[in-house]
C-alpha cells in the first residue's frame, strides 16, 4: 500500500476564515439514543408556516387574496395546523386572520396558529384577531440565545426568563375570556445559539405557568432560527430537551429548522429520531434567508421509505405551479422530488439501468419499488415517465433511446441494432448541442432506417418453390433510375431476394439478423421487420421495413439495409 508521507495541503488560504467560531452549545456526554434508530415509522404533526415565516421572506408579501388562496390550497394538501400570520405585525396579517374566521373558511378539523412576541399590546391584539376562531394555537416567542441576550436585548438570563413568564401569564389571562379551543406554543427563539440548560430552564418556567394536561397539551417549539451546527448536534439538543422538560407526556415537541447550512431536512429527521413530535416548515423550503425546512422533501423522504406522510403530494407539478403563481418564487430544477429535472436521466448508463429496471418490474410483478437511479416512481407524484425520466441528449445511450422508441413508438429493435441507433441519435444531439424530443428521436430513426428507397427501390418480387425446400426469386429493382431484373435462389424468400440483389449489384454481404413484430396502430395493425447485414470488412448496416404484409415489410427492411450500405 502506498501511503503519502505528507498529506498535501490546499494551496489557498481563504481570507477571514478565522473570523468565525462555533456559536452553538453541544450537549455534554449526550446519550444519543436516537442514533441507534434508523428511521421514523410514522409522520410528525405537520404545521405549515408558509403564510407567516414563508410570507415574511417574500420580496412582495402575499396580498390578502393570495393568502386566502394559499390557505385553501394548504388545507387541500392536508395540513391540519397552519400558522396564518403575525396578526399584530401588519394590517394585512390581521385582516387575513379576521377574513378566515368571519368568512368561515377554516374547516373544523384545521387549527390556525398565530405568532406573537412576548409584549402586552401584541398579545392583546393577537387575541383580538382570534375572536370567533373555533381552534387556534397562540404561538409565543422570545429570543434566548447568547448573542440576542447580549447584543439585542442587553439583558441577563433572569430578565429573559421574566419576558417569557410575563407573556405566558398574559396568554393564560386572555385565554380565560376567550371562547374558542385555544392551545399554546412557546418558542425559545434562536434555540440553537442557546445553552441547552438555559433553554430547558426557560421552557420549564413557561410550562409551569401553562400547566399542560393530556387534554390540553403545550407545544414547545425548538427553532433552528439560524443553523450553526451539524445535525447530530441539534439532535442531541432535542434529546436533551425531551429528557429535561417538565411534564413531557403532556408536551408536543416541535421543530422549526431553518436551512442556513443546507441541513434543515437532516435536522428535522434526526430531531424526530431524538423524540420530536411535530415539524413546522414550508412548501419547497421558502422562508427567511435559505428558508425553512422543505416539508415536501421531508414528507416524500418518508413516503420513499414506506411511511405514509399523510399529506397529499400526488400531483407535485400542480402544487409547484400553484406555489410559483402565488409566491412569485421559482422551484429549483433540482429541488428534491419537485424540481423539473429530478427524475431525468440523460446519461446512457443510467438510462440503460432504468430501462432494465422497469422491464424487471414488469417481468417479476414486483411489489416494492427498486428501480435503479429512481428513488421513487415518478408517477406517484404526478410526473410522466416518458417525458420526465428518459431524456435524450449527447450523454444518452442505446438503453434510453431504445426505451423511447419502444414505449412511445412501438419499435422493438433487435438488441445488436440498438447500439448503431444509439450512436446515431446521440451524434445528432451532440452536433445540435441540444436535447432531442422523443418525436425527433423517431424522426431520425425513420429517416435513417425505415423503408429507405434510395438508390435501390424494390419494384417486384416473384417466388417459385424449389424441390428441396429452396426458393427461387425473380426480382425487379430500380437502381439510380435504371430498371434491373434477375433471379437467384435462397433458403427462404428474404434470403432469395437478398441473393438476387447481391448478384444484380455485385455486392457482398451476409444477412445476420432478421426479426419482426406486429405494431398496433390506431386503425390497423402493421408488421415491423428489422434486417442486419455485414459487409466483407465487418461493418454492420441496418434497415427497418413497415408494411401491412409481413413479407413486404421484410423486403423493405432488407432494401433499407442495402441502401444504408450503399450510402455509407
Ligand atoms: O425561526 C424562528 O425562530 C421563528 C420563531 C418565531 C419560531 O420563526
Ligand atoms: Zn422561522
Coordinates of C-alpha atoms and ligand atoms in Angstrom, one line a residue:
X1 CA 0.0 0.0 0.0
X2 CA 1.3 3.4 -0.9
X3 CA 0.9 6.0 1.9
X4 CA 1.9 9.5 1.1
X5 CA 4.4 10.7 3.7
X6 CA 2.9 14.1 3.8
X7 CA -0.8 15.0 3.2
X8 CA -0.9 17.7 0.6
X9 CA -2.5 20.9 1.8
X10 CA -4.6 23.1 -0.3
X11 CA -2.6 26.0 -1.8
X12 CA -5.1 28.7 -1.0
X13 CA -5.9 30.3 2.4
X14 CA -9.3 31.9 2.2
X15 CA -9.3 35.2 3.8
X16 CA -11.2 35.7 7.1
X17 CA -11.9 32.1 7.9
X18 CA -10.5 32.8 11.4
X19 CA -13.2 35.4 12.0
X20 CA -15.7 32.6 12.5
X21 CA -16.3 30.4 15.5
X22 CA -18.8 27.8 16.7
X23 CA -21.8 29.5 18.1
X24 CA -23.6 26.5 19.4
X25 CA -23.6 24.6 22.7
X26 CA -23.2 20.9 22.3
X27 CA -24.8 18.8 24.9
X28 CA -22.1 17.3 27.2
X29 CA -21.9 13.5 27.2
X30 CA -25.1 13.1 25.1
X31 CA -26.8 9.7 25.5
X32 CA -27.5 9.7 21.7
X33 CA -30.3 7.1 22.0
X34 CA -31.6 8.5 18.8
X35 CA -28.5 7.4 16.9
X36 CA -29.5 3.7 17.4
X37 CA -32.6 4.2 15.3
X38 CA -32.5 4.2 11.5
X39 CA -35.8 5.8 10.6
X40 CA -39.2 7.1 11.8
X41 CA -42.2 4.9 11.5
X42 CA -44.9 7.5 11.5
X43 CA -45.3 11.1 10.2
X44 CA -45.0 14.0 12.6
X45 CA -47.8 16.5 13.2
X46 CA -47.2 18.9 10.3
X47 CA -47.6 22.6 10.7
X48 CA -47.3 24.8 7.6
X49 CA -45.7 28.2 8.3
X50 CA -45.9 29.3 4.6
X51 CA -48.3 32.1 5.4
X52 CA -46.1 33.5 8.2
X53 CA -42.4 32.6 8.0
X54 CA -42.6 32.0 4.3
X55 CA -44.6 35.1 3.6
X56 CA -42.3 37.4 5.7
X57 CA -39.4 36.3 3.5
X58 CA -41.0 37.2 0.1
X59 CA -39.9 40.2 -1.9
X60 CA -43.5 41.1 -2.2
X61 CA -45.5 39.6 0.7
X62 CA -48.8 38.0 -0.4
X63 CA -51.9 40.0 -0.7
X64 CA -55.0 39.1 1.3
X65 CA -56.5 37.2 -1.7
X66 CA -53.3 35.4 -2.3
X67 CA -53.1 34.4 1.3
X68 CA -56.7 33.1 1.1
X69 CA -55.9 31.1 -2.0
X70 CA -52.7 29.7 -0.4
X71 CA -54.6 28.8 2.8
X72 CA -57.2 26.9 0.8
X73 CA -54.5 25.1 -1.0
X74 CA -52.7 24.1 2.2
X75 CA -55.9 22.7 3.5
X76 CA -56.4 20.7 0.3
X77 CA -52.9 19.2 0.7
X78 CA -53.9 18.0 4.1
X79 CA -52.4 20.4 6.7
X80 CA -54.3 20.3 9.9
X81 CA -52.2 23.1 11.6
X82 CA -51.4 26.3 9.7
X83 CA -49.7 29.3 11.0
X84 CA -51.6 32.1 9.4
X85 CA -49.5 35.1 10.4
X86 CA -48.4 37.5 13.0
X87 CA -51.7 39.5 13.3
X88 CA -50.2 42.2 15.4
X89 CA -47.4 42.9 13.0
X90 CA -49.3 44.2 10.0
X91 CA -52.8 45.2 8.9
X92 CA -52.9 42.6 6.1
X93 CA -52.0 39.8 8.6
X94 CA -54.7 41.0 11.0
X95 CA -57.3 41.3 8.2
X96 CA -56.3 37.9 6.8
X97 CA -56.9 36.2 10.2
X98 CA -60.3 38.0 10.5
X99 CA -61.3 37.1 7.0
X100 CA -60.6 33.4 7.6
X101 CA -62.7 33.4 10.8
X102 CA -65.5 35.7 9.6
X103 CA -65.9 34.0 6.2
X104 CA -65.9 30.7 8.0
X105 CA -63.1 29.4 5.8
X106 CA -61.4 27.2 8.4
X107 CA -62.6 23.6 8.4
X108 CA -63.4 22.2 11.8
X109 CA -60.5 19.8 11.8
X110 CA -58.0 22.6 11.0
X111 CA -56.3 24.7 13.6
X112 CA -54.9 28.1 12.8
X113 CA -51.8 29.3 14.6
X114 CA -50.8 32.9 15.2
X115 CA -47.4 34.2 16.3
X116 CA -46.9 36.8 19.0
X117 CA -44.0 38.4 20.7
X118 CA -44.0 38.4 24.5
X119 CA -45.3 42.0 24.7
X120 CA -48.6 43.0 26.3
X121 CA -50.1 45.1 23.5
X122 CA -49.1 42.5 20.9
X123 CA -50.6 39.6 22.8
X124 CA -53.8 41.6 23.3
X125 CA -54.1 42.4 19.6
X126 CA -53.3 38.7 18.8
X127 CA -56.2 37.5 20.9
X128 CA -58.5 40.2 19.3
X129 CA -57.5 38.8 15.9
X130 CA -58.6 35.3 17.0
X131 CA -62.0 36.3 18.2
X132 CA -64.6 33.7 16.9
X133 CA -61.9 31.1 16.0
X134 CA -63.0 27.6 16.9
X135 CA -59.5 26.1 17.2
X136 CA -56.3 28.1 17.5
X137 CA -52.7 27.9 18.7
X138 CA -51.2 31.0 20.2
X139 CA -47.5 30.9 19.5
X140 CA -45.5 32.9 21.9
X141 CA -41.8 33.5 21.5
X142 CA -38.8 35.4 22.8
X143 CA -35.1 35.2 22.0
X144 CA -32.9 33.2 24.3
X145 CA -29.5 32.9 22.6
X146 CA -26.3 34.4 23.9
X147 CA -25.9 36.8 21.0
X148 CA -29.5 38.0 21.3
X149 CA -29.3 38.4 25.1
X150 CA -26.1 40.3 24.9
X151 CA -26.4 42.3 21.8
X152 CA -30.1 42.9 21.1
X153 CA -31.8 42.9 24.5
X154 CA -28.7 43.5 26.7
X155 CA -30.4 41.5 29.4
X156 CA -29.3 38.8 31.8
X157 CA -30.8 35.3 31.8
X158 CA -33.2 36.0 34.6
X159 CA -34.6 39.1 32.7
X160 CA -35.0 37.0 29.6
X161 CA -36.9 34.4 31.7
X162 CA -39.1 37.2 33.0
X163 CA -40.1 38.2 29.5
X164 CA -41.2 34.7 28.7
X165 CA -43.1 34.3 32.0
X166 CA -44.8 37.7 31.5
X167 CA -46.0 36.6 28.0
X168 CA -47.1 33.2 29.3
X169 CA -49.1 34.7 32.1
X170 CA -50.8 37.2 29.7
X171 CA -51.7 34.4 27.2
X172 CA -53.2 32.5 30.1
X173 CA -55.2 35.5 31.2
X174 CA -56.5 36.3 27.7
X175 CA -57.5 32.7 27.1
X176 CA -59.7 32.7 30.2
X177 CA -62.0 35.2 28.4
X178 CA -61.8 33.6 25.0
X179 CA -64.5 31.2 23.7
X180 CA -62.6 29.0 21.3
X181 CA -60.4 26.0 21.9
X182 CA -57.0 27.7 22.2
X183 CA -53.8 25.9 22.7
X184 CA -50.4 27.4 23.5
X185 CA -47.0 27.1 21.9
X186 CA -43.7 28.5 23.2
X187 CA -40.5 29.0 21.2
X188 CA -37.2 29.9 22.8
X189 CA -36.2 31.8 19.6
X190 CA -32.6 31.2 18.5
X191 CA -32.7 28.0 20.4
X192 CA -29.6 26.6 18.6
X193 CA -27.5 29.5 19.9
X194 CA -28.8 29.0 23.5
X195 CA -27.1 26.9 26.2
X196 CA -29.3 23.7 26.5
X197 CA -29.6 24.1 30.3
X198 CA -30.9 27.6 29.9
X199 CA -33.3 26.6 27.1
X200 CA -34.7 23.9 29.3
X201 CA -35.0 26.3 32.3
X202 CA -36.9 29.0 30.4
X203 CA -39.2 26.5 28.7
X204 CA -39.9 24.9 32.1
X205 CA -40.9 28.3 33.6
X206 CA -43.4 28.7 30.8
X207 CA -44.7 25.1 31.2
X208 CA -45.2 25.7 34.9
X209 CA -47.5 28.7 34.1
X210 CA -49.4 26.9 31.3
X211 CA -49.8 23.6 33.2
X212 CA -50.3 21.3 30.3
X213 CA -52.6 18.3 30.6
X214 CA -53.4 15.4 28.5
X215 CA -56.4 17.2 27.0
X216 CA -54.6 20.5 26.6
X217 CA -51.0 19.8 25.6
X218 CA -48.5 22.6 25.2
X219 CA -46.3 22.8 22.2
X220 CA -42.6 23.5 22.9
X221 CA -41.0 24.5 19.6
X222 CA -37.2 24.3 19.3
X223 CA -36.3 26.5 16.4
X224 CA -33.1 26.3 14.4
X225 CA -33.6 30.0 13.9
X226 CA -30.1 30.1 12.4
X227 CA -28.4 26.9 11.7
X228 CA -25.0 26.8 13.4
X229 CA -24.1 23.1 13.8
X230 CA -24.2 19.7 12.2
X231 CA -27.5 17.9 12.5
X232 CA -26.3 15.4 15.2
X233 CA -25.5 18.3 17.5
X234 CA -29.1 19.6 17.1
X235 CA -30.5 16.1 17.6
X236 CA -28.6 15.9 20.9
X237 CA -30.1 19.2 21.9
X238 CA -33.6 18.0 21.1
X239 CA -33.0 14.8 23.0
X240 CA -31.7 16.8 25.9
X241 CA -34.9 18.9 25.9
X242 CA -37.1 15.8 25.8
X243 CA -35.2 14.5 28.8
X244 CA -35.2 17.7 30.8
X245 CA -38.6 19.3 30.2
X246 CA -41.2 19.1 32.9
X247 CA -44.5 17.2 32.2
X248 CA -43.0 15.7 29.0
X249 CA -46.0 13.5 28.4
X250 CA -48.3 16.5 28.1
X251 CA -45.9 18.3 25.7
X252 CA -45.7 18.3 22.0
X253 CA -42.1 18.8 21.0
X254 CA -42.0 20.7 17.7
X255 CA -39.0 21.5 15.4
X256 CA -38.7 24.6 13.2
X257 CA -35.4 24.2 11.3
X258 CA -34.1 26.9 9.0
X259 CA -31.7 25.9 6.3
X260 CA -28.6 28.1 6.6
X261 CA -26.2 25.1 6.4
X262 CA -28.4 23.2 3.9
X263 CA -29.2 20.8 6.8
X264 CA -32.8 21.6 7.6
X265 CA -34.1 18.2 6.3
X266 CA -31.4 16.3 8.2
X267 CA -32.0 18.4 11.3
X268 CA -35.7 17.5 11.1
X269 CA -35.2 13.8 10.5
X270 CA -32.6 13.4 13.3
X271 CA -34.7 15.7 15.6
X272 CA -37.7 13.4 15.0
X273 CA -35.5 10.4 15.9
X274 CA -34.4 12.3 19.0
X275 CA -38.0 12.5 20.2
X276 CA -39.8 15.4 18.5
X277 CA -43.5 15.0 17.5
X278 CA -44.1 17.9 15.2
X279 CA -42.5 19.8 12.3
X280 CA -43.0 23.4 11.3
X281 CA -41.9 24.1 7.7
X282 CA -42.9 25.3 4.3
X283 CA -43.6 24.0 0.8
X284 CA -40.3 23.9 -1.1
X285 CA -38.4 25.4 1.8
X286 CA -39.5 29.0 1.3
X287 CA -38.6 31.2 4.3
X288 CA -36.1 33.6 5.8
X289 CA -32.6 33.6 4.1
X290 CA -32.1 30.0 2.8
X291 CA -35.6 29.1 4.0
X292 CA -37.4 26.8 6.4
X293 CA -37.4 23.1 6.1
X294 CA -39.0 21.9 2.9
X295 CA -42.0 19.8 4.0
X296 CA -42.3 18.3 0.6
X297 CA -38.9 16.8 0.8
X298 CA -39.4 15.6 4.4
X299 CA -42.8 14.1 3.6
X300 CA -41.6 12.4 0.4
X301 CA -38.5 11.1 2.2
X302 CA -40.9 9.3 4.5
X303 CA -43.1 8.1 1.6
X304 CA -40.0 6.7 -0.1
X305 CA -39.3 4.6 3.0
X306 CA -42.8 3.2 3.0
X307 CA -44.1 5.6 5.7
X308 CA -47.5 7.3 4.8
X309 CA -46.8 11.0 5.2
X310 CA -50.5 11.8 5.5
X311 CA -50.1 14.8 3.2
X312 CA -51.2 14.7 -0.5
X313 CA -48.3 15.3 -2.8
X314 CA -49.7 13.1 -5.6
X315 CA -49.6 16.0 -8.0
X316 CA -46.4 17.9 -7.4
X317 CA -46.4 19.7 -10.8
X318 CA -49.7 21.3 -9.9
X319 CA -48.5 22.2 -6.4
X320 CA -45.3 23.7 -7.9
X321 CA -47.4 25.8 -10.3
X322 CA -49.8 27.0 -7.7
X323 CA -46.9 27.9 -5.3
X324 CA -45.0 29.7 -8.0
X325 CA -48.1 31.6 -9.1
X326 CA -48.9 32.8 -5.6
X327 CA -45.4 33.5 -4.2
X328 CA -43.6 34.5 -7.3
X329 CA -40.8 32.3 -6.2
X330 CA -39.3 29.6 -8.5
X331 CA -38.8 26.0 -7.6
X332 CA -35.3 25.0 -8.4
X333 CA -34.9 22.4 -11.2
X334 CA -33.1 20.0 -8.9
X335 CA -35.3 20.6 -5.8
X336 CA -35.8 17.1 -4.4
X337 CA -38.9 15.4 -5.6
X338 CA -40.4 18.6 -7.1
X339 CA -37.8 20.1 -9.4
X340 CA -38.3 19.7 -13.2
X341 CA -35.1 17.6 -13.6
X342 CA -35.1 15.4 -10.6
X343 CA -36.2 12.3 -12.3
X344 CA -34.4 13.0 -15.6
X345 CA -31.8 10.6 -16.7
X346 CA -29.7 11.9 -19.6
X347 CA -26.7 9.6 -19.1
X348 CA -26.6 6.4 -21.2
X349 CA -25.7 4.0 -18.4
X350 CA -28.4 5.4 -16.1
X351 CA -31.0 5.2 -18.9
X352 CA -29.9 1.6 -19.6
X353 CA -30.3 0.6 -15.9
X354 CA -33.6 2.4 -15.6
X355 CA -35.0 0.7 -18.7
X356 CA -33.8 -2.7 -17.5
X357 CA -35.2 -2.0 -14.0
X358 CA -38.6 -1.1 -15.5
X359 CA -38.6 -4.3 -17.5
X360 CA -37.7 -6.3 -14.4
X361 CA -40.6 -4.8 -12.5
X362 CA -42.9 -5.8 -15.3
X363 CA -41.5 -9.3 -15.6
X364 CA -41.4 -10.1 -11.9
X365 CA -44.5 -8.1 -11.0
X366 CA -42.5 -6.5 -8.1
X367 CA -44.4 -5.3 -5.1
X368 CA -41.7 -2.8 -4.0
X369 CA -40.1 -0.1 -6.0
X370 CA -36.4 -0.8 -6.5
X371 CA -35.7 0.6 -10.0
X372 CA -32.1 1.8 -10.1
X373 CA -31.5 5.6 -10.1
X374 CA -35.1 6.5 -9.3
X375 CA -35.7 6.8 -5.5
X376 CA -39.5 6.8 -6.1
X377 CA -41.8 6.1 -9.0
X378 CA -42.2 9.5 -10.7
X379 CA -45.8 8.6 -11.5
X380 CA -46.6 8.7 -7.7
X381 CA -46.0 12.4 -7.7
X382 CA -47.8 13.2 -11.0
X383 CA -44.8 13.0 -13.3
X384 CA -44.9 11.3 -16.7
X385 CA -42.4 8.6 -17.1
X386 CA -41.8 9.2 -20.8
X387 CA -41.5 13.0 -20.7
X388 CA -39.7 13.3 -17.3
X389 CA -37.3 10.4 -17.0
X390 CA -35.6 9.2 -20.2
X391 CA -34.4 12.5 -21.7
X392 CA -32.2 12.3 -24.8
X393 CA -29.1 14.4 -25.4
X394 CA -25.4 13.8 -26.3
X395 CA -24.9 11.9 -22.9
X396 CA -27.6 9.4 -23.7
X397 CA -27.2 5.8 -24.8
X398 CA -28.7 2.9 -26.5
X399 CA -30.8 1.9 -23.5
X400 CA -32.7 5.2 -23.2
X401 CA -33.1 5.7 -26.9
X402 CA -34.3 2.1 -27.3
X403 CA -36.7 2.7 -24.4
X404 CA -38.2 5.8 -26.0
X405 CA -38.7 4.0 -29.3
X406 CA -40.2 1.0 -27.6
X407 CA -42.5 2.8 -25.3
X408 CA -43.6 5.7 -27.3
X409 CA -43.4 4.4 -30.8
X410 CA -43.8 0.6 -30.6
X411 CA -40.4 0.0 -32.1
X412 CA -38.6 -3.1 -30.6
X413 CA -35.2 -3.2 -32.3
X414 CA -33.1 -6.3 -32.1
X415 CA -30.5 -6.0 -29.3
X416 CA -27.5 -5.6 -31.6
X417 CA -29.2 -2.8 -33.6
X418 CA -29.6 -0.6 -30.6
X419 CA -26.0 0.4 -30.5
X420 CA -26.0 1.7 -34.0
X421 CA -29.2 3.7 -33.5
X422 CA -27.9 5.0 -30.1
X423 CA -24.7 6.4 -31.6
X424 CA -26.6 7.9 -34.5
X425 CA -29.2 9.7 -32.3
X426 CA -26.7 11.0 -29.7
X427 CA -24.5 12.2 -32.5
X428 CA -27.3 14.4 -33.8
X429 CA -27.8 15.8 -30.4
X430 CA -24.1 16.4 -29.9
X431 CA -24.0 18.3 -33.2
X432 CA -27.0 20.4 -32.4
X433 CA -25.9 21.0 -28.8
X434 CA -29.4 20.4 -27.5
X435 CA -31.8 17.9 -26.1
X436 CA -33.9 15.9 -28.6
X437 CA -37.6 15.4 -28.1
X438 CA -39.0 11.9 -28.4
X439 CA -40.6 12.8 -31.8
X440 CA -37.2 13.9 -33.0
X441 CA -35.7 10.6 -32.0
X442 CA -38.3 8.8 -34.0
X443 CA -37.8 11.2 -37.0
X444 CA -34.0 10.4 -37.0
X445 CA -34.8 6.7 -36.8
X446 CA -37.4 6.9 -39.6
X447 CA -35.1 8.9 -41.8
X448 CA -32.2 6.6 -41.5
X449 CA -33.7 3.2 -41.2
X450 CA -37.4 2.9 -42.2
X451 CA -38.3 2.0 -45.8
X452 CA -35.3 3.6 -47.5
X453 CA -35.7 3.5 -51.3
X454 CA -32.6 5.3 -52.5
X455 CA -30.6 4.3 -54.5
X456 CA -32.3 0.9 -54.6
X457 CA -36.1 0.5 -54.9
X458 CA -37.7 -2.9 -54.9
X459 CA -40.3 -2.9 -57.7
X460 CA -41.5 -6.6 -57.8
X461 CA -40.6 -10.0 -56.4
X462 CA -42.0 -13.4 -57.5
X463 CA -41.2 -16.7 -56.0
X464 CA -41.1 -20.3 -57.1
X465 CA -40.8 -23.2 -54.6
X466 CA -37.9 -25.5 -55.5
X467 CA -37.9 -29.2 -54.8
X468 CA -35.5 -29.4 -51.8
X469 CA -37.1 -26.6 -49.7
X470 CA -35.3 -23.8 -51.5
X471 CA -37.0 -20.8 -53.1
X472 CA -36.2 -19.1 -56.3
X473 CA -37.0 -15.4 -56.6
X474 CA -37.3 -13.2 -59.6
X475 CA -36.7 -9.6 -58.6
X476 CA -37.1 -6.3 -60.3
X477 CA -35.5 -3.2 -58.8
X478 CA -34.9 0.3 -59.8
X479 CA -31.3 1.4 -59.1
X480 CA -30.5 5.0 -59.6
X481 CA -33.4 5.3 -62.0
X482 CA -32.5 2.2 -64.0
X483 CA -34.8 -0.9 -64.0
X484 CA -32.9 -4.2 -63.4
X485 CA -34.2 -7.8 -63.2
X486 CA -32.6 -11.0 -62.2
X487 CA -33.3 -14.3 -60.4
X488 CA -31.5 -16.3 -57.6
X489 CA -32.2 -19.0 -55.1
X490 CA -32.1 -19.0 -51.3
X491 CA -33.4 -20.9 -48.3
X492 CA -36.4 -18.6 -47.9
X493 CA -38.0 -15.6 -49.6
X494 CA -35.9 -13.0 -47.9
X495 CA -32.7 -14.9 -48.5
X496 CA -33.5 -15.5 -52.1
X497 CA -34.3 -11.8 -52.7
X498 CA -31.1 -10.8 -50.9
X499 CA -29.0 -13.2 -53.1
X500 CA -30.6 -11.7 -56.2
X501 CA -29.9 -8.1 -55.2
X502 CA -26.3 -9.0 -54.4
X503 CA -25.9 -10.6 -57.8
X504 CA -27.5 -7.7 -59.6
X505 CA -25.5 -5.0 -57.9
X506 CA -22.3 -7.1 -57.5
X507 CA -22.4 -6.7 -53.7
X508 CA -21.0 -8.9 -51.0
X509 CA -22.6 -9.1 -47.6
X510 CA -24.0 -11.6 -45.1
X511 CA -27.5 -11.3 -43.7
X512 CA -27.0 -11.9 -40.0
X513 CA -30.2 -10.7 -38.3
X514 CA -33.8 -10.8 -39.1
X515 CA -36.6 -10.1 -36.5
X516 CA -40.2 -8.9 -36.8
X517 CA -43.2 -8.0 -34.7
X518 CA -46.6 -6.6 -35.1
X519 CA -47.2 -2.9 -34.4
X520 CA -50.6 -1.8 -33.3
X521 CA -51.7 1.5 -34.8
X522 CA -54.9 3.3 -34.0
X523 CA -56.7 2.0 -37.1
X524 CA -54.7 -1.0 -38.4
X525 CA -52.0 -3.5 -37.4
X526 CA -48.7 -3.4 -39.3
X527 CA -45.7 -5.6 -39.4
X528 CA -42.3 -4.2 -38.5
X529 CA -39.2 -6.0 -39.7
X530 CA -35.5 -5.5 -38.9
X531 CA -32.7 -6.7 -41.1
X532 CA -28.9 -6.5 -40.3
X533 CA -26.3 -7.2 -42.9
X534 CA -22.5 -7.2 -42.6
X535 CA -20.1 -6.3 -45.4
X536 CA -16.8 -8.0 -46.1
X537 CA -15.0 -5.6 -43.9
X538 CA -17.2 -6.4 -40.9
X539 CA -19.3 -3.3 -41.0
X540 CA -22.9 -3.6 -39.9
X541 CA -25.8 -2.0 -41.7
X542 CA -29.4 -2.0 -40.6
X543 CA -32.8 -1.5 -42.2
X544 CA -36.3 -1.4 -41.0
X545 CA -39.5 -2.1 -43.0
X546 CA -43.0 -1.3 -42.0
X547 CA -45.9 -2.6 -44.1
X548 CA -49.3 -4.3 -43.7
X549 CA -47.9 -7.5 -45.1
X550 CA -45.0 -9.3 -43.3
X551 CA -43.2 -10.4 -46.5
X552 CA -43.4 -6.8 -47.7
X553 CA -42.1 -5.4 -44.5
X554 CA -39.1 -7.8 -44.5
X555 CA -38.2 -6.9 -48.1
X556 CA -38.4 -3.2 -47.3
X557 CA -36.1 -3.8 -44.3
X558 CA -33.6 -5.6 -46.5
X559 CA -33.7 -2.8 -49.1
X560 CA -33.2 -0.2 -46.4
X561 CA -30.2 -2.1 -45.0
X562 CA -28.7 -2.4 -48.6
X563 CA -29.3 1.3 -49.2
X564 CA -27.5 2.2 -45.9
X565 CA -24.6 0.1 -47.0
X566 CA -24.5 1.7 -50.5
X567 CA -24.8 5.2 -48.9
X568 CA -22.1 4.7 -46.3
Ligands
LIG1 O1 -37.1 30.9 13.1 C1 -37.6 31.2 14.2 O2 -37.0 31.1 15.2 C2 -39.0 31.6 14.2 C3 -39.7 31.7 15.5 C4 -40.6 32.8 15.6 C5 -40.3 30.4 15.9 O3 -39.6 31.7 13.1
LIG2 ZN1 -38.5 30.7 11.5

